[in-house]
Short mmCIF file of C-alpha atoms in Angstrom, two decimals:
data_model
loop_
_atom_site.label_atom_id
_atom_site.label_comp_id
_atom_site.label_asym_id
_atom_site.label_seq_id
_atom_site.Cartn_x
_atom_site.Cartn_y
_atom_site.Cartn_z
CA MET A 35 -49.14 95.03 -88.67
CA ASP A 36 -50.08 92.76 -85.78
CA LEU A 37 -47.20 90.84 -84.31
CA ILE A 38 -46.88 87.62 -82.43
CA TYR A 39 -44.03 86.53 -80.22
CA VAL A 40 -43.97 82.79 -80.73
CA SER A 41 -41.67 82.04 -77.81
CA SER A 42 -43.83 84.10 -75.42
CA SER A 43 -43.01 87.46 -73.89
CA LYS A 44 -41.61 85.75 -70.83
CA ALA A 45 -37.96 84.87 -70.43
CA HIS A 46 -37.38 81.81 -68.29
CA SER A 47 -34.30 82.21 -66.13
CA ARG A 48 -32.16 79.10 -65.66
CA SER A 49 -29.28 80.15 -63.47
CA LYS A 50 -28.77 76.74 -61.90
CA ALA A 51 -25.08 76.15 -61.34
CA SER A 52 -23.41 73.70 -63.69
CA ARG A 53 -20.76 71.28 -62.42
CA ILE A 54 -19.62 70.44 -65.93
CA HIS A 55 -19.65 73.43 -68.28
CA GLY A 56 -18.62 77.06 -68.11
CA GLN A 57 -15.91 78.87 -66.16
CA PRO A 58 -15.34 78.69 -62.38
CA TRP A 59 -17.81 80.98 -60.66
CA ASP A 60 -15.09 82.51 -58.51
CA ALA A 61 -12.67 83.02 -61.40
CA ASP A 62 -11.49 86.56 -62.14
CA LEU A 63 -13.22 87.05 -65.51
CA SER A 64 -13.77 90.39 -67.16
CA MET A 65 -15.94 91.49 -70.06
CA SER A 66 -13.03 90.90 -72.41
CA ASP A 67 -13.04 87.18 -71.68
CA GLN A 68 -15.98 86.42 -74.00
CA SER A 69 -14.24 83.64 -75.90
CA LYS A 70 -13.83 81.69 -72.68
CA LEU A 71 -17.45 81.72 -71.65
CA HIS A 72 -19.87 78.90 -72.32
CA ALA A 73 -23.11 79.93 -74.05
CA GLY A 74 -25.24 80.00 -70.94
CA ILE A 75 -25.46 81.97 -67.73
CA THR A 76 -24.71 78.95 -65.59
CA GLN A 77 -21.19 78.72 -64.20
CA THR A 78 -19.25 75.89 -62.62
CA ALA A 79 -18.11 75.66 -58.99
CA SER A 80 -20.04 76.51 -55.87
CA GLY A 81 -21.70 79.76 -55.04
CA ASN A 82 -23.88 81.20 -52.32
CA ASN A 83 -27.52 80.29 -52.94
CA ASP A 84 -28.52 83.48 -51.09
CA GLU A 85 -26.53 85.68 -53.48
CA PHE A 86 -28.64 87.92 -55.71
CA LEU A 87 -27.58 88.55 -59.29
CA THR A 88 -28.74 91.11 -61.83
CA VAL A 89 -29.61 90.21 -65.40
CA LYS A 90 -29.76 92.41 -68.49
CA VAL A 91 -30.93 91.17 -71.89
CA THR A 92 -30.02 93.12 -75.03
CA HIS A 93 -31.08 92.73 -78.65
CA ILE A 94 -27.74 92.57 -80.44
CA GLU A 95 -28.61 94.11 -83.82
CA SER A 96 -30.50 97.12 -82.49
CA GLY A 97 -28.82 97.49 -79.12
CA ILE A 98 -32.26 97.67 -77.45
CA GLU A 99 -32.31 96.47 -73.87
CA ILE A 100 -35.24 94.03 -73.83
CA ILE A 101 -34.81 93.52 -70.10
CA PRO A 102 -32.83 96.47 -68.70
CA HIS A 103 -32.70 95.07 -65.19
CA ALA A 104 -33.95 92.00 -63.36
CA THR A 105 -32.90 90.18 -60.21
CA ILE A 106 -32.48 86.47 -59.66
CA LYS A 107 -30.85 84.32 -57.01
CA PHE A 108 -27.78 82.22 -57.62
CA ASN A 109 -28.76 78.66 -58.60
CA GLU A 110 -32.37 79.74 -59.19
CA THR A 111 -34.20 78.12 -62.08
CA GLY A 112 -37.61 78.68 -63.61
CA LYS A 113 -38.07 82.35 -62.74
CA GLU A 114 -40.11 84.22 -65.33
CA LEU A 115 -38.90 87.63 -66.47
CA ILE A 116 -41.62 89.65 -68.24
CA PHE A 117 -40.66 91.97 -71.07
CA SER A 118 -42.27 93.95 -73.90
CA THR A 119 -41.79 93.03 -77.55
CA GLU A 120 -42.88 96.46 -78.81
CA PRO A 121 -39.33 97.73 -79.52
CA LEU A 122 -38.57 94.72 -81.73
CA ASN A 123 -39.22 94.23 -85.44
CA ALA A 124 -40.91 91.03 -86.55
CA SER A 125 -38.88 88.63 -88.65
CA GLU A 126 -39.17 84.99 -89.71
CA ALA A 127 -35.48 84.57 -88.89
CA PRO A 128 -34.28 84.08 -85.31
CA GLN A 129 -32.86 87.20 -83.65
CA ALA A 130 -29.71 87.16 -81.55
CA ILE A 131 -29.77 88.46 -77.98
CA ILE A 132 -27.09 88.71 -75.34
CA LEU A 133 -27.59 87.97 -71.65
CA GLU A 134 -25.40 89.81 -69.17
CA LEU A 135 -25.22 88.65 -65.57
CA THR A 136 -23.61 90.80 -62.88
CA ARG A 137 -22.53 89.77 -59.40
CA ALA A 138 -22.58 92.02 -56.37
CA ASP A 139 -18.84 92.62 -56.76
CA ARG A 140 -19.60 93.90 -60.32
CA ARG A 141 -17.96 90.98 -62.11
CA LYS A 142 -19.89 90.24 -65.27
CA PHE A 143 -20.66 87.18 -67.38
CA ARG A 144 -22.20 87.06 -70.84
CA ALA A 145 -23.86 84.54 -73.12
CA THR A 146 -25.75 84.72 -76.40
CA THR A 147 -28.92 82.98 -77.53
CA GLU A 148 -31.77 83.50 -80.01
CA LEU A 149 -35.46 84.32 -79.93
CA TYR A 150 -38.20 84.11 -82.54
CA TYR A 151 -40.43 87.17 -82.90
CA LEU A 152 -42.62 86.44 -85.91
CA PRO A 153 -45.17 88.37 -87.98
CA ASN A 154 -48.72 87.18 -87.56
CA PRO A 155 -49.43 84.25 -89.89
CA ARG A 156 -52.37 83.94 -92.25
CA PRO A 157 -55.80 83.85 -90.59
CA THR A 158 -56.25 80.22 -91.63
CA GLN A 159 -52.96 79.13 -90.07
CA SER A 160 -52.24 77.78 -86.62
CA VAL A 161 -49.21 78.67 -84.53
CA THR A 162 -47.59 76.29 -82.04
CA ARG A 163 -45.08 77.39 -79.47
CA ILE A 164 -43.14 75.43 -76.88
CA ASP A 165 -43.29 76.47 -73.25
CA SER A 166 -39.58 76.63 -72.44
CA LEU A 167 -40.28 76.50 -68.72
CA TYR A 168 -42.40 73.35 -68.45
CA GLY A 169 -42.06 71.82 -71.93
CA GLY A 170 -45.68 71.89 -73.05
CA LEU A 171 -47.24 73.01 -76.33
CA ARG A 172 -49.55 75.98 -76.78
CA ILE A 173 -51.56 76.52 -79.95
CA ARG A 174 -53.35 79.51 -81.44
CA SER A 175 -55.67 78.61 -84.29
CA ASN A 176 -58.91 80.55 -83.78
CA GLY A 177 -58.65 84.11 -82.56
CA PRO A 178 -56.11 85.59 -80.16
CA HIS A 179 -56.32 82.94 -77.47
CA TRP A 180 -53.78 80.19 -76.83
CA GLU A 181 -54.76 76.62 -76.01
CA THR A 182 -52.50 74.29 -74.05
CA VAL A 183 -52.33 70.80 -75.55
CA PHE A 184 -51.13 67.63 -73.87
CA PRO A 185 -50.49 65.15 -76.72
CA TYR A 186 -52.10 61.78 -76.02
CA SER A 187 -52.56 59.42 -78.93
CA PHE A 188 -51.21 56.64 -81.18
CA TYR A 189 -49.25 56.41 -84.37
CA LEU A 190 -52.06 55.54 -86.77
CA SER A 191 -52.28 53.23 -89.78
CA GLY A 192 -53.49 54.93 -92.96
CA ALA A 193 -54.69 51.58 -94.25
CA TRP A 194 -56.97 51.22 -91.22
CA LEU A 195 -58.31 54.74 -91.72
CA ALA A 196 -59.06 54.00 -95.37
CA SER A 197 -60.90 50.77 -94.53
CA ASP A 198 -63.97 52.58 -93.16
CA PRO A 199 -65.03 56.23 -93.59
CA GLU A 200 -66.19 56.25 -89.96
CA ASN A 201 -62.82 55.20 -88.53
CA LEU A 202 -61.40 58.67 -87.93
CA LYS A 203 -64.41 59.62 -85.84
CA LYS A 204 -64.18 56.31 -83.99
CA PHE A 205 -60.55 57.10 -83.19
CA LYS A 206 -61.42 60.56 -81.87
CA ASP A 207 -64.31 59.15 -79.83
CA LEU A 208 -61.86 56.86 -78.03
CA GLY A 209 -60.39 59.97 -76.42
CA PHE A 210 -57.25 60.68 -78.44
CA ASN A 211 -56.32 64.20 -79.58
CA ILE A 212 -53.44 63.81 -82.09
CA LEU A 213 -53.63 62.53 -85.67
CA HIS A 214 -50.26 60.97 -86.55
CA ILE A 215 -50.68 58.95 -89.74
CA VAL A 216 -47.73 56.70 -90.60
CA PRO A 217 -46.81 57.15 -94.30
CA GLY A 218 -46.16 54.30 -96.70
CA GLY A 219 -42.63 53.63 -97.90
CA VAL A 220 -43.10 54.43 -101.61
CA GLY A 221 -42.50 57.90 -103.02
CA ILE A 222 -43.88 60.67 -100.87
CA GLY A 223 -45.70 58.05 -98.80
CA TYR A 224 -49.22 59.48 -99.03
CA ASP A 225 -52.16 59.87 -101.36
CA LEU A 226 -52.23 63.63 -100.88
CA ASP A 227 -55.85 64.04 -101.93
CA GLN A 228 -56.90 61.42 -99.40
CA LEU A 229 -54.69 63.05 -96.80
CA ASP A 230 -56.37 66.41 -97.45
CA ALA A 231 -59.76 64.80 -96.82
CA TRP A 232 -58.60 63.21 -93.55
CA PHE A 233 -57.05 66.47 -92.35
CA ASN A 234 -60.25 68.36 -93.15
CA GLU A 235 -62.26 65.85 -91.16
CA ALA A 236 -59.70 65.95 -88.35
CA GLU A 237 -60.14 69.71 -88.11
CA GLN A 238 -63.88 69.28 -87.71
CA LEU A 239 -63.36 66.61 -85.06
CA GLY A 240 -60.77 68.61 -83.09
CA LEU A 241 -57.73 66.43 -83.85
CA TRP A 242 -54.30 68.08 -84.08
CA ILE A 243 -51.92 67.03 -86.88
CA MET A 244 -48.51 65.53 -86.20
CA PHE A 245 -47.22 65.35 -89.78
CA ASP A 246 -44.88 62.41 -90.46
CA MET A 247 -42.15 62.67 -93.13
CA ARG A 248 -40.05 59.67 -92.03
CA TRP A 249 -39.34 58.31 -95.52
CA THR A 250 -38.77 61.67 -97.20
CA TYR A 251 -37.12 63.92 -94.62
CA GLN A 252 -33.73 63.56 -96.36
CA ASN A 253 -35.23 64.62 -99.71
CA PRO A 254 -35.47 68.44 -99.77
CA VAL A 255 -37.84 68.43 -102.75
CA TYR A 256 -40.36 66.19 -100.99
CA VAL A 257 -39.98 68.10 -97.71
CA ARG A 258 -40.73 71.38 -99.46
CA ILE A 259 -43.80 69.93 -101.21
CA GLN A 260 -45.27 68.63 -97.97
CA VAL A 261 -44.51 71.61 -95.73
CA GLU A 262 -45.79 74.14 -98.25
CA ARG A 263 -48.99 72.13 -98.70
CA TYR A 264 -49.86 71.76 -95.01
CA ARG A 265 -48.21 74.61 -93.10
CA THR A 266 -51.28 76.85 -93.28
CA ARG A 267 -53.77 74.39 -91.83
CA LYS A 268 -55.64 75.45 -88.69
CA ASN A 269 -55.06 72.09 -87.01
CA MET A 270 -51.36 71.72 -87.79
CA LEU A 271 -49.54 71.01 -84.51
CA LEU A 272 -46.01 69.95 -85.44
CA TYR A 273 -43.83 68.06 -87.92
CA TYR A 274 -42.20 64.66 -87.43
CA THR A 275 -39.11 64.14 -89.55
CA ALA A 276 -36.92 61.17 -88.67
CA ASP A 277 -38.20 57.91 -87.21
CA GLU A 278 -35.41 55.99 -85.45
CA PRO A 279 -32.62 57.55 -87.56
CA ASP A 280 -30.09 56.19 -85.07
CA GLY A 281 -31.42 52.65 -85.45
CA HIS A 282 -31.41 52.97 -89.24
CA GLU A 283 -27.96 54.62 -89.11
CA ASP A 284 -29.09 57.61 -91.16
CA ASP A 285 -26.53 60.35 -91.74
CA PRO A 286 -26.24 61.94 -88.26
CA ILE A 287 -26.50 65.46 -89.69
CA ALA A 288 -29.46 64.69 -91.98
CA ALA A 289 -31.98 65.56 -89.27
CA SER A 290 -30.35 68.96 -88.73
CA LYS A 291 -30.43 69.68 -92.47
CA SER A 292 -34.10 68.76 -92.63
CA TYR A 293 -34.83 70.80 -89.52
CA ALA A 294 -33.22 73.90 -91.04
CA LEU A 295 -35.26 73.49 -94.22
CA VAL A 296 -38.56 72.98 -92.39
CA LYS A 297 -37.92 76.02 -90.19
CA SER A 298 -37.08 78.16 -93.20
CA LEU A 299 -40.40 77.18 -94.77
CA ASP A 300 -42.49 77.24 -91.62
CA PRO A 301 -41.11 78.82 -88.43
CA TYR A 302 -44.57 78.68 -86.84
CA HIS A 303 -44.56 74.98 -85.92
CA PRO A 304 -42.03 72.85 -84.04
CA VAL A 305 -40.24 69.78 -85.38
CA SER A 306 -39.97 66.39 -83.69
CA LEU A 307 -38.19 63.08 -84.24
CA CYS A 308 -37.97 59.73 -82.47
CA LEU A 309 -34.74 58.07 -81.30
CA ASN A 310 -34.50 54.33 -80.79
CA CYS A 311 -31.05 53.91 -79.22
CA GLN A 312 -29.80 54.78 -75.79
CA ASN A 313 -26.77 56.63 -77.16
CA TYR A 314 -25.88 56.30 -80.84
CA HIS A 315 -24.89 59.81 -81.95
CA PHE A 316 -27.42 61.19 -79.47
CA GLN A 317 -25.99 64.68 -79.68
CA GLU A 318 -26.04 64.84 -83.48
CA TYR A 319 -29.54 63.44 -83.94
CA SER A 320 -31.15 65.39 -81.10
CA THR A 321 -29.70 68.66 -82.42
CA GLY A 322 -32.01 68.43 -85.45
CA THR A 323 -35.29 68.75 -83.59
CA ASP A 324 -37.32 70.76 -81.08
CA ILE A 325 -38.87 67.69 -79.42
CA VAL A 326 -37.30 64.25 -78.92
CA LEU A 327 -39.45 61.11 -78.69
CA ALA A 328 -38.21 57.92 -77.02
CA ASP A 329 -39.50 54.50 -78.07
CA VAL A 330 -38.40 52.06 -75.41
CA TYR A 331 -40.00 48.62 -75.92
CA PRO A 332 -38.96 46.36 -73.02
CA ILE A 333 -41.99 44.06 -72.67
CA GLY A 334 -41.60 40.41 -73.72
CA THR A 335 -38.12 40.70 -75.23
CA ASN A 336 -34.90 38.92 -74.35
CA THR A 337 -32.52 41.81 -73.66
CA SER A 338 -29.35 39.70 -73.68
CA TYR A 339 -29.89 37.47 -76.72
CA SER A 340 -31.58 38.31 -80.02
CA THR A 341 -34.15 35.65 -80.84
CA LYS A 342 -34.63 37.28 -84.24
CA TYR A 343 -30.99 37.36 -85.34
CA GLN A 344 -29.62 34.59 -83.12
CA THR A 345 -26.83 36.77 -81.73
CA PRO A 346 -25.92 38.07 -78.27
CA CYS A 347 -26.83 41.65 -77.31
CA ASN A 348 -24.42 43.84 -75.36
CA ASP A 349 -23.20 47.43 -75.26
CA THR A 350 -21.56 47.23 -78.68
CA TYR A 351 -23.26 44.38 -80.56
CA GLY A 352 -26.65 42.93 -81.36
CA ASP A 353 -30.27 44.03 -81.72
CA CYS A 354 -32.77 42.78 -79.17
CA GLY A 355 -35.51 45.34 -79.83
CA CYS A 356 -34.68 47.48 -76.79
CA ASP A 357 -31.26 49.10 -76.96
CA ASN A 358 -29.08 48.58 -73.87
CA CYS A 359 -32.12 47.53 -71.86
CA ILE A 360 -31.61 45.34 -68.80
CA THR A 361 -34.18 42.91 -67.48
CA SER A 362 -33.40 40.85 -64.40
CA SER A 363 -34.81 39.85 -61.03
CA THR A 364 -33.68 43.18 -59.58
CA SER A 365 -34.32 45.30 -62.70
CA PRO A 366 -37.82 44.57 -64.05
CA ALA A 367 -38.53 45.34 -67.70
CA LEU A 368 -40.59 48.45 -66.93
CA THR A 369 -37.65 50.18 -65.23
CA ASN A 370 -35.93 50.56 -68.61
CA ILE A 371 -38.32 53.40 -69.47
CA PRO A 372 -37.37 55.79 -66.65
CA SER A 373 -33.76 54.71 -67.06
CA ARG A 374 -33.75 55.86 -70.70
CA LEU A 375 -35.35 59.23 -69.98
CA ASP A 376 -33.05 59.87 -67.02
CA ILE A 377 -29.88 59.06 -68.95
CA TRP A 378 -30.93 61.35 -71.80
CA SER A 379 -31.29 64.17 -69.27
CA LEU A 380 -27.82 63.34 -68.02
CA PHE A 381 -26.45 63.39 -71.57
CA ARG A 382 -27.90 66.84 -72.15
CA ALA A 383 -26.23 68.15 -69.01
CA GLN A 384 -22.89 66.53 -69.82
CA LEU A 385 -22.91 67.81 -73.41
CA GLY A 386 -24.14 71.28 -72.53
CA LEU A 387 -27.17 70.90 -74.80
CA PRO A 388 -30.26 73.08 -74.43
CA HIS A 389 -33.25 71.57 -72.69
CA LYS A 390 -35.79 70.10 -75.12
CA PRO A 391 -39.12 68.43 -74.33
CA ILE A 392 -39.19 64.63 -74.42
CA TRP A 393 -42.25 62.62 -75.38
CA SER A 394 -42.65 58.91 -74.83
CA VAL A 395 -43.73 56.18 -77.26
CA PRO A 396 -45.08 53.36 -75.06
CA GLN A 397 -45.06 49.79 -76.41
CA ALA A 398 -48.70 49.22 -77.36
CA PHE A 399 -48.47 46.63 -80.12
CA THR A 400 -49.15 42.90 -80.19
CA ARG A 401 -46.63 40.06 -80.29
CA GLN A 402 -44.13 40.39 -83.17
CA ASP A 403 -40.43 40.12 -84.07
CA PHE A 404 -38.41 40.41 -80.83
CA TRP A 405 -41.45 40.66 -78.56
CA THR A 406 -43.01 37.37 -77.49
CA ARG A 407 -46.15 38.78 -75.90
CA THR A 408 -48.55 41.71 -75.89
CA PRO A 409 -48.26 44.18 -72.99
CA SER A 410 -51.01 43.87 -70.41
CA PRO A 411 -53.40 46.76 -69.66
CA GLN A 412 -51.57 47.26 -66.35
CA GLU A 413 -48.26 47.56 -68.20
CA ILE A 414 -49.70 50.13 -70.63
CA VAL A 415 -50.72 52.43 -67.77
CA ALA A 416 -47.43 51.80 -65.96
CA MET A 417 -45.40 52.73 -69.07
CA ILE A 418 -47.36 55.97 -69.47
CA LEU A 419 -46.97 56.96 -65.83
CA LEU A 420 -43.29 56.02 -65.61
CA SER A 421 -42.68 58.24 -68.63
CA LEU A 422 -44.50 61.20 -67.08
CA ASN A 423 -42.81 60.66 -63.72
CA HIS A 424 -39.46 61.11 -65.45
CA GLY A 425 -40.19 64.19 -67.47
CA ALA A 426 -42.15 63.19 -70.59
CA LYS A 427 -44.50 65.91 -71.84
CA GLY A 428 -46.45 63.89 -74.38
CA ILE A 429 -47.57 60.31 -75.09
CA VAL A 430 -47.87 58.83 -78.60
CA MET A 431 -48.17 55.03 -78.47
CA TRP A 432 -47.04 52.61 -81.18
CA ALA A 433 -49.32 51.71 -82.88
CA PHE A 434 -53.03 51.71 -83.83
CA PRO A 435 -54.96 49.49 -84.48
CA THR A 436 -53.88 47.10 -81.77
CA ALA A 437 -55.31 44.59 -79.29
CA ASP A 438 -58.76 45.42 -77.92
CA GLU A 439 -57.55 45.33 -74.31
CA ILE A 440 -54.85 47.91 -75.08
CA VAL A 441 -57.30 50.17 -76.91
CA GLY A 442 -59.73 49.85 -74.00
CA VAL A 443 -57.29 50.83 -71.26
CA ALA A 444 -55.65 53.60 -73.35
CA SER A 445 -59.08 55.05 -74.07
CA LYS A 446 -60.16 54.86 -70.44
CA PHE A 447 -56.91 56.43 -69.26
CA SER A 448 -57.43 59.37 -71.64
CA GLN A 449 -60.08 60.54 -69.19
CA VAL A 450 -57.39 60.76 -66.51
CA VAL A 451 -54.85 62.52 -68.73
CA LEU A 452 -57.02 64.92 -70.74
CA ALA A 453 -59.78 65.80 -68.29
CA ARG A 454 -60.01 69.38 -67.13
CA ASP A 455 -57.62 69.66 -64.17
CA GLY A 456 -56.46 66.13 -65.01
CA LEU A 457 -53.00 64.65 -65.03
CA GLY A 458 -51.98 66.32 -68.29
CA THR A 459 -52.83 69.76 -66.91
CA PHE A 460 -50.51 69.29 -63.93
CA VAL A 461 -47.71 67.83 -66.04
CA LEU A 462 -47.72 70.93 -68.25
CA MET A 463 -47.90 73.39 -65.34
CA ALA A 464 -45.12 72.07 -63.11
CA HIS A 465 -42.02 69.92 -63.07
CA ALA A 466 -42.23 66.34 -61.83
CA VAL A 467 -40.67 65.90 -58.39
CA VAL A 468 -39.52 62.47 -57.31
CA VAL A 469 -41.34 61.12 -54.25
CA PRO A 470 -39.16 58.82 -52.11
CA VAL A 471 -40.66 55.42 -51.23
CA PRO A 472 -38.35 54.02 -48.55
CA GLY A 473 -37.93 50.33 -47.83
CA VAL A 474 -39.38 48.92 -51.07
CA GLU A 475 -37.86 48.23 -54.46
CA ASN A 476 -39.08 49.32 -57.90
CA VAL A 477 -41.86 51.61 -56.70
CA ASP A 478 -41.73 54.84 -58.69
CA ALA A 479 -43.67 57.91 -57.51
CA ALA A 480 -43.81 61.57 -58.50
CA MET A 481 -45.75 64.72 -57.67
CA TRP A 482 -46.65 67.95 -59.47
CA ARG A 483 -47.74 70.89 -57.30
CA VAL A 484 -49.90 73.65 -58.78
CA GLY A 485 -51.17 76.19 -56.27
CA SER A 486 -52.98 74.49 -53.40
CA ARG A 487 -53.28 71.12 -55.15
CA MET A 488 -50.81 68.35 -55.84
CA MET A 489 -51.10 65.52 -58.37
CA VAL A 490 -49.48 62.25 -57.28
CA THR A 491 -48.69 59.17 -59.37
CA VAL A 492 -47.41 55.84 -58.07
CA VAL A 493 -46.28 52.77 -60.01
CA ASN A 494 -45.12 49.40 -58.78
CA ALA A 495 -42.79 48.59 -61.69
CA GLY A 496 -41.95 45.22 -60.18
CA ARG A 497 -43.29 41.82 -61.17
CA GLU A 498 -44.00 40.83 -57.59
CA LYS A 499 -46.70 41.79 -55.12
CA ILE A 500 -45.53 43.96 -52.23
CA GLU A 501 -46.68 42.98 -48.75
CA GLY A 502 -46.90 45.35 -45.80
CA GLU A 503 -46.93 49.11 -45.56
CA VAL A 504 -45.85 51.32 -48.46
CA LYS A 505 -45.07 54.92 -47.56
CA LEU A 506 -44.77 58.00 -49.78
CA GLU A 507 -42.60 60.75 -48.30
CA PHE A 508 -43.51 64.12 -49.82
CA GLY A 509 -41.03 66.24 -47.88
CA ASP A 510 -41.34 68.78 -45.09
CA ASP A 511 -42.72 71.52 -47.38
CA ALA A 512 -45.66 69.45 -48.66
CA LYS A 513 -48.13 70.18 -45.82
CA ILE A 514 -50.89 67.93 -47.15
CA LYS A 515 -54.37 68.70 -45.92
CA ALA A 516 -56.53 65.97 -47.42
CA LEU A 517 -56.80 63.39 -50.15
CA LYS A 518 -59.13 65.11 -52.58
CA ARG A 519 -59.93 62.63 -55.36
CA ASN A 520 -58.74 59.38 -56.83
CA LEU A 521 -58.30 59.37 -60.62
CA TRP A 522 -56.89 55.89 -61.15
CA GLY A 523 -56.25 52.77 -59.09
CA ARG A 524 -57.86 50.92 -56.20
CA GLY A 525 -57.29 53.72 -53.70
CA GLY A 526 -56.41 52.73 -50.16
CA TRP A 527 -53.99 55.62 -49.55
CA LYS A 528 -54.24 57.40 -46.23
CA ILE A 529 -52.54 60.54 -44.96
CA GLU A 530 -50.18 59.66 -42.14
CA SER A 531 -48.97 63.21 -41.56
CA GLN A 532 -48.76 66.46 -43.45
CA ASN A 533 -45.87 65.10 -45.50
CA ALA A 534 -46.60 61.41 -46.01
CA ALA A 535 -49.21 58.95 -47.28
CA VAL A 536 -49.38 55.21 -46.65
CA ARG A 537 -51.25 52.16 -47.89
CA ASP A 538 -51.19 48.44 -47.20
CA GLY A 539 -49.39 46.55 -49.97
CA MET A 540 -49.37 46.71 -53.77
CA ASP A 541 -50.11 44.29 -56.54
CA ALA A 542 -47.50 43.71 -59.23
CA GLN A 543 -47.42 46.50 -61.85
CA GLU A 544 -50.21 48.35 -60.08
CA SER A 545 -50.64 52.11 -60.58
CA TRP A 546 -52.41 55.04 -58.93
CA VAL A 547 -53.16 58.65 -59.78
CA PHE A 548 -54.68 60.91 -57.11
CA VAL A 549 -54.94 64.56 -56.10
CA VAL A 550 -54.28 66.00 -52.66
CA ASP A 551 -55.13 69.39 -51.20
CA VAL A 552 -52.17 71.24 -49.76
CA VAL A 553 -52.42 73.43 -46.66
CA ASP A 554 -52.50 77.17 -47.32
CA GLY A 555 -51.35 79.74 -44.79
CA GLU A 556 -51.94 78.83 -41.16
CA ASP A 557 -54.50 76.08 -41.83
CA ASN A 558 -52.79 73.06 -40.27
CA ASP A 559 -55.71 70.70 -39.72
CA VAL A 560 -54.97 67.31 -41.26
CA ALA A 561 -57.88 65.28 -42.57
CA THR A 562 -57.75 61.51 -42.17
CA SER A 563 -59.75 60.76 -45.29
CA ARG A 564 -59.20 57.51 -47.12
CA TYR A 565 -60.18 56.41 -50.62
#
């Protein structure tokens, strides 16, 4: 029997020291102190970053040492440890493993976790796995090869699809790669025969399915019907259970119950959900998913007073359409997007939760309810880039169809995101690193380095034009050689040194995406190219 290891045959070491959870690193702990140890190999307190540690990984049920011996440095994160899956037996249930970390003085620390090692699915079925290192998705649907997918699309109206048999192709031709149809609110929410036809066409067009069960995820009968019907499709990417369960005040454990059922029926595809609030039972809701989406809608809404309900909005009361968002002269509306993603990362660290990919749901709809205006094309691009700068690994905008100017810019920007060696490629092959921009407010920049190239994104999130020089400081290790190509924006950036780039001024809400070549070896010549 052929086997497939869904989580990859690479273990990603995360030995970064925690300041919140675990036991003091210098405490005198022995192997008998298992009940005191936090489920992770990170430990609190300071250690020597030059200290080398040994790691052993053992399959608990069989006693097989999957990784008999490996070496990592204290506080090191993202190191890949290669191992063979041959000694393991395939199972659709997760298998428990134990990680043992040993210091030079022979003190040991242990933690347990789980891995999925699954039998090969049916030939007609896709498999999606999450890259635990960088947060991307990889799919196998035709043959033995895996394809990396950066999700870039819209939530899509079924009524619009049904209005013209050519609409699905039109949607694909705009440059989007995910089919996420929003179900109706009656019964199961779909005409299943019609849905079958759309999914068949989507497979021919190369669209991946993000299957939405928002109205039925708390009904186990309906969940079973839908998962069993669509789990074997070649273009199935992932499931979407709860839509804003925190905003609707759904039972906080309902998502986890639905997650367990979906996984029991189909362990080959991940599960996602979207949270609306900054922190309303964040831990409970985010436990019931593999991927968390954030829909932060800050454009054109009064964040202190609800024009819809005629009530104030504060930390404990009111609904202004953007939970706990702040818009002021010093905090422009766009800054609420990175703020939300950053605070969720902080929550995960404080709660000791495992790292899960976050996708963003940019505000791409026209004036309605709380929102007095439609986002501009510049704001659409800015929202996408601010999300990616702060760790998002997918973009699914709400919602299609929408204003022509939004469709136009989202379609055009797909060429930046989804092109070969484009922005999406870098985002899924590296972690975003913040680029300091000294002396100016509300300019947000990030970089992703892959080999000898570095992708750079810059956003002026402010509502005002910036006069004078703007400088990006990449750090002493950057060693930039030349500006290679401009993917988005007016250009104008110039290398000032091997670790900085400058330009003269910025328009309000202006954005850039560009690639730089990084010096390899002893090549220290700096080009003075400008674009």
